[in-house]
mmCIF file with all atom_site columns, C-alpha atoms in Angstrom:
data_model
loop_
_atom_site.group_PDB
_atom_site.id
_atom_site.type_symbol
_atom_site.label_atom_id
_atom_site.label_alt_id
_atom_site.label_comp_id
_atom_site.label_asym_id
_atom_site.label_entity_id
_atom_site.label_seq_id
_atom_site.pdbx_PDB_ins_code
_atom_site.Cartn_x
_atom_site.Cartn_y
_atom_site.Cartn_z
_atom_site.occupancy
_atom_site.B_iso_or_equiv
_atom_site.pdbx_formal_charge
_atom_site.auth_seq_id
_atom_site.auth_comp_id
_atom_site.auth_asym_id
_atom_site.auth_atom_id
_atom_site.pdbx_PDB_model_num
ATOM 1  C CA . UNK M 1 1  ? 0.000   0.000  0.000  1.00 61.00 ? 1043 UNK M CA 1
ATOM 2  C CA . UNK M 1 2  ? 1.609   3.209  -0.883 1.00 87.00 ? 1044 UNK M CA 1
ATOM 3  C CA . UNK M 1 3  ? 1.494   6.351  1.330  1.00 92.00 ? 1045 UNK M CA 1
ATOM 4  C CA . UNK M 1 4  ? 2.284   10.067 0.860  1.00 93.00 ? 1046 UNK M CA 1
ATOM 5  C CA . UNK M 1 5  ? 3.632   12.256 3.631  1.00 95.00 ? 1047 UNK M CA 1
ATOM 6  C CA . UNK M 1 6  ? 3.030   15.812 4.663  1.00 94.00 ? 1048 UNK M CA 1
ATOM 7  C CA . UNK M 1 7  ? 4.618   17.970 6.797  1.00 96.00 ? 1049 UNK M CA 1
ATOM 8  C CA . UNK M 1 8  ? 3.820   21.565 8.141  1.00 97.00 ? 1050 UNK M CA 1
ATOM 9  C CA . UNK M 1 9  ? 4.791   23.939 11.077 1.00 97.00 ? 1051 UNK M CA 1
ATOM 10 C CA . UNK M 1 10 ? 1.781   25.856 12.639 1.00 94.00 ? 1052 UNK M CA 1
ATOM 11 C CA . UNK M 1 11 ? 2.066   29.270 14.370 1.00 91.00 ? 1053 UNK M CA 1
ATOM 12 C CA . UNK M 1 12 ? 0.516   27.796 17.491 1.00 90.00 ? 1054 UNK M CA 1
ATOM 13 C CA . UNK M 1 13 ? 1.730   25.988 20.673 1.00 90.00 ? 1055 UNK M CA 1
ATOM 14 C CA . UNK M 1 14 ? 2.542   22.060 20.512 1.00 92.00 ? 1056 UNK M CA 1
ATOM 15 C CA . UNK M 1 15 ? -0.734  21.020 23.184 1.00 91.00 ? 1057 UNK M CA 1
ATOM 16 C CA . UNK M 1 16 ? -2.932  23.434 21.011 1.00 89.00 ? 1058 UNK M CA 1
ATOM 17 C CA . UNK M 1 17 ? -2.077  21.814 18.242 1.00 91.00 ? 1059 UNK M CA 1
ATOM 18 C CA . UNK M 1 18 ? -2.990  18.722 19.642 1.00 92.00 ? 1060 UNK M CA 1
ATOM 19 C CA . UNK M 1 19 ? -5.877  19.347 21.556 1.00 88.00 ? 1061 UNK M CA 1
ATOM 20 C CA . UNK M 1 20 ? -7.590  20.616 18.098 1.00 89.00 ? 1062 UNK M CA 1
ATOM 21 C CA . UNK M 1 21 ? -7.120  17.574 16.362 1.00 90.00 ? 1063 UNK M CA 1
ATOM 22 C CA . UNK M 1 22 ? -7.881  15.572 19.015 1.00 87.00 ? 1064 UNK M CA 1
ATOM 23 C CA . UNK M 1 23 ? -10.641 17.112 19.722 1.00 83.00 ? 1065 UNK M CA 1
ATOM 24 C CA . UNK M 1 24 ? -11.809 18.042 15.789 1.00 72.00 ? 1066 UNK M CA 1
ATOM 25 C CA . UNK M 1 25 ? -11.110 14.843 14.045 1.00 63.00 ? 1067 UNK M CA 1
ATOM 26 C CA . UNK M 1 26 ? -14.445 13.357 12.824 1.00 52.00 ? 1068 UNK M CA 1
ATOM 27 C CA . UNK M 1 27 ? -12.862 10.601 11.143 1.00 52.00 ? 1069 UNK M CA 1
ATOM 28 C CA . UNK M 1 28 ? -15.328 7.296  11.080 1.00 49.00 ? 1070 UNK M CA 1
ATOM 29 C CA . UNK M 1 29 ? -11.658 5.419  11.308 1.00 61.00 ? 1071 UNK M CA 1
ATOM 30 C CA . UNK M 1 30 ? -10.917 4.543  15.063 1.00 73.00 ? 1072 UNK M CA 1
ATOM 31 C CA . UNK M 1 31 ? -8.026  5.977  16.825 1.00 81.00 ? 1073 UNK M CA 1
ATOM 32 C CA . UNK M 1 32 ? -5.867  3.146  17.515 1.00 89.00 ? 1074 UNK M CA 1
ATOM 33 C CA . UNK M 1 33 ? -2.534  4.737  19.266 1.00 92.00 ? 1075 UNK M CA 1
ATOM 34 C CA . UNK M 1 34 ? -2.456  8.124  21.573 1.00 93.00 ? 1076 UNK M CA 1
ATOM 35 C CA . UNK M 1 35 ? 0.462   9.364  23.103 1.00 95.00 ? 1077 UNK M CA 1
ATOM 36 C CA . UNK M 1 36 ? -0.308  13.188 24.299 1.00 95.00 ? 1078 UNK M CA 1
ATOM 37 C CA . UNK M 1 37 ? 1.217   16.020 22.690 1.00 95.00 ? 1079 UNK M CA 1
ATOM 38 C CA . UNK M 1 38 ? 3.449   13.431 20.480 1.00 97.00 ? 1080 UNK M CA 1
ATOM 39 C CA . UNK M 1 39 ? 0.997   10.882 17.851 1.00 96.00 ? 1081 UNK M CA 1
ATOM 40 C CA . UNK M 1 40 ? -2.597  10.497 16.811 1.00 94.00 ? 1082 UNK M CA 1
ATOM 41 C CA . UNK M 1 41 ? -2.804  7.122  14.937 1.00 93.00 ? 1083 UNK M CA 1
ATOM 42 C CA . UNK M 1 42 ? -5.566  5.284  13.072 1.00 89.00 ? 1084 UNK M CA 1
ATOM 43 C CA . UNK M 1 43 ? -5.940  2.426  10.874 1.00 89.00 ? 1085 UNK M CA 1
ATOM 44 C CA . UNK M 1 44 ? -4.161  3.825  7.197  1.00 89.00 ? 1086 UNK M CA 1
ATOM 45 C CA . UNK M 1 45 ? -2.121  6.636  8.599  1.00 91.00 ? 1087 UNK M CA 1
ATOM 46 C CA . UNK M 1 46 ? -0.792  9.246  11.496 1.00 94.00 ? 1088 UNK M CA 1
ATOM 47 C CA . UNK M 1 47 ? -0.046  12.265 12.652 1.00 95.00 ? 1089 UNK M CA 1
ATOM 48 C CA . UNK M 1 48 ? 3.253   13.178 14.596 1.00 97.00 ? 1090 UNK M CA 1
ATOM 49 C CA . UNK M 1 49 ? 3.323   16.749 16.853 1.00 97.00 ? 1091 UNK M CA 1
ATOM 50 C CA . UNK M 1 50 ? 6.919   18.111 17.335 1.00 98.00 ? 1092 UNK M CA 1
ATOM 51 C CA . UNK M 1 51 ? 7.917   20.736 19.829 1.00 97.00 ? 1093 UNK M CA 1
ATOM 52 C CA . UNK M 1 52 ? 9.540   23.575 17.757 1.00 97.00 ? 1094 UNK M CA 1
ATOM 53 C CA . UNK M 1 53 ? 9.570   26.033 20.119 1.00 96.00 ? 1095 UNK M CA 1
ATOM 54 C CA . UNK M 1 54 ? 7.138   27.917 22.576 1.00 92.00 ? 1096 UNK M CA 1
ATOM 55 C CA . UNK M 1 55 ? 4.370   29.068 19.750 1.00 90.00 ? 1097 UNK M CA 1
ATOM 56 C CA . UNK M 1 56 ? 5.022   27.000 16.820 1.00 94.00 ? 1098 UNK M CA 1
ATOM 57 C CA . UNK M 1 57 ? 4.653   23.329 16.148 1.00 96.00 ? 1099 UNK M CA 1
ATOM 58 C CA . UNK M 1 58 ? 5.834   20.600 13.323 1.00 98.00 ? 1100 UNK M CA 1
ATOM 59 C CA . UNK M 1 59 ? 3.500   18.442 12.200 1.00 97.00 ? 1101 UNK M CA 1
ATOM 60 C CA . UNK M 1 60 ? 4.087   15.556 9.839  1.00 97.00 ? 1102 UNK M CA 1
ATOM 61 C CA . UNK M 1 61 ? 0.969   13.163 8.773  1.00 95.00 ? 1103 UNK M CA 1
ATOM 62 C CA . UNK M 1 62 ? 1.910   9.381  6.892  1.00 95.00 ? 1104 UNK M CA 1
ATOM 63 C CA . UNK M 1 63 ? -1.196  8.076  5.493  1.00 93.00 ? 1105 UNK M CA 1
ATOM 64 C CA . UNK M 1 64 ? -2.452  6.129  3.121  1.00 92.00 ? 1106 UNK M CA 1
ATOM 65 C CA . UNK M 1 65 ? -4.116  8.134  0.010  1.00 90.00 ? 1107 UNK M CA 1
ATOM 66 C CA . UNK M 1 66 ? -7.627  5.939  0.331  1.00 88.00 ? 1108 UNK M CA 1
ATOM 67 C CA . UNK M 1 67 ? -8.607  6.857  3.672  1.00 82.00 ? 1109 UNK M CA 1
ATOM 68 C CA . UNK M 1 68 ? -6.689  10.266 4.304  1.00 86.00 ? 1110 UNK M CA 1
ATOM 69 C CA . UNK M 1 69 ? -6.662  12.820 1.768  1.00 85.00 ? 1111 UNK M CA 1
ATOM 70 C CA . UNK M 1 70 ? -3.635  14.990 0.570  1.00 83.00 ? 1112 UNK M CA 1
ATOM 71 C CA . UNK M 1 71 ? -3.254  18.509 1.833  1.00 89.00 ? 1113 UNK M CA 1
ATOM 72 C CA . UNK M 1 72 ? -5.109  17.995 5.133  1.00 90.00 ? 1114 UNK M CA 1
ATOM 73 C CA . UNK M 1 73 ? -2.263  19.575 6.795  1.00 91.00 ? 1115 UNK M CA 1
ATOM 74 C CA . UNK M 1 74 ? -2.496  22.701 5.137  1.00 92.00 ? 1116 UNK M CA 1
ATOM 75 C CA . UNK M 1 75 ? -6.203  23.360 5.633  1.00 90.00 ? 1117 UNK M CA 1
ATOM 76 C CA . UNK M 1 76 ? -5.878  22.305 9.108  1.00 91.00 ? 1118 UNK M CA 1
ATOM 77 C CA . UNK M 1 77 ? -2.934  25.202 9.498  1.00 93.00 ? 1119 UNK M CA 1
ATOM 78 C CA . UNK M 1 78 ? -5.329  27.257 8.058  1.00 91.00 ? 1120 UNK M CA 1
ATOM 79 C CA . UNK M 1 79 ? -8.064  26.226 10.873 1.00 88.00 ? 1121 UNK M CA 1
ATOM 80 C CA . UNK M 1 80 ? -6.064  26.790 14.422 1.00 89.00 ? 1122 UNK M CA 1
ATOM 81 C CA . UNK M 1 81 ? -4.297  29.982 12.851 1.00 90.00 ? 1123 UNK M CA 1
ATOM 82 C CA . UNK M 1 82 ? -7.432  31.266 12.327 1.00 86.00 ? 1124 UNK M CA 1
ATOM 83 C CA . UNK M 1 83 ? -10.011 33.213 14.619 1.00 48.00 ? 1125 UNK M CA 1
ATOM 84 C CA . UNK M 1 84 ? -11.251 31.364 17.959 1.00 60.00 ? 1126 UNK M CA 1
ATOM 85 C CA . UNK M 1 85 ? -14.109 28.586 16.551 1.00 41.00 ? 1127 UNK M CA 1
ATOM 86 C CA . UNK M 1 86 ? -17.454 30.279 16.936 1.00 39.00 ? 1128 UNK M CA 1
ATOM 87 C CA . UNK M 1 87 ? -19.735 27.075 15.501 1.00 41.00 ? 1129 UNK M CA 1
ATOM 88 C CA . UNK M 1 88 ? -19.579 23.520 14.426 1.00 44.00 ? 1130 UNK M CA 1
ATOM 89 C CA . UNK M 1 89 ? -19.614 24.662 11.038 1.00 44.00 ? 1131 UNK M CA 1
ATOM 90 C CA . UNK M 1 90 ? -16.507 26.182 11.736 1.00 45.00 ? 1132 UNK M CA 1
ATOM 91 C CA . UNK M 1 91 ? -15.309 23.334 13.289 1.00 48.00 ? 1133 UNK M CA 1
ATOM 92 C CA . UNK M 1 92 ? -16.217 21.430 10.127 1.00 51.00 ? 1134 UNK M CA 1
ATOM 93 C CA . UNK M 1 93 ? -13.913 23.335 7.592  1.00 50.00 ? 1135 UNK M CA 1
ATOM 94 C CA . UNK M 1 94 ? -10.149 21.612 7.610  1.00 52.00 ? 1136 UNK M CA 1
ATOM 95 C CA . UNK M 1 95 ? -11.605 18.469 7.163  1.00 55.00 ? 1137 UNK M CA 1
ATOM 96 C CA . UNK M 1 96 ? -12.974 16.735 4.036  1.00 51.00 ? 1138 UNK M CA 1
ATOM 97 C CA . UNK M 1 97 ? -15.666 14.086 3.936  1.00 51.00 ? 1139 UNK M CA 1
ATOM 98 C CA . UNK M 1 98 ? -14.414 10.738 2.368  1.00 47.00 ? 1140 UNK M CA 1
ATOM 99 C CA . UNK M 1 99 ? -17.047 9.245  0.336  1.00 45.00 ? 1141 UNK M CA 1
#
């Protein structure tokens, strides 16, 4: 199974980071590994949270291309840089619906 990899640094602290896609993921696919502030895992792919320094943050997702689509990263950047969430449908935008 072939996988792509993206990685990008967000303007916001490492357990920020975390908490939002933690708490934001609406993926049907179970979470099958947590370590806090460090991986978010699931069946086909993962998401890795490095300390850069006090108010920016490395992410790097592995996944496979049928269950995870490309440029996730950037549209979630694009989320927690943003304004403070005001509705679900805010919530909502950074992810895309697999069919």
């Amino acid at each position: 199974m072939d996988s792509f990899e993206e990685t990008v640094e967000l303007a916001v602290p490492l357990r920020f980071a975390f908490e939002q896609w933690a708490s934001h993921s609406s993926s049907p696919r179970p979470v099958t590994a947590q370590r806090q502030d460090e991986l978010i895992a699931w069946p086909g792919g993962r998401v890795t949270f490095q300390y850069v320094d006090t108010h920016t943050t490395r992410l790097t997702l592995r996944a496979d291309p049928d269950t995870t689509p490309a440029g996730i990263l950037l549209r979630f950047k694009e989320f927690v840089e943003s304004a403070p969430l005001t509705s679900p449908a805010t919530r909502q935008y950074w992810r895309v619906e697999r069919a």
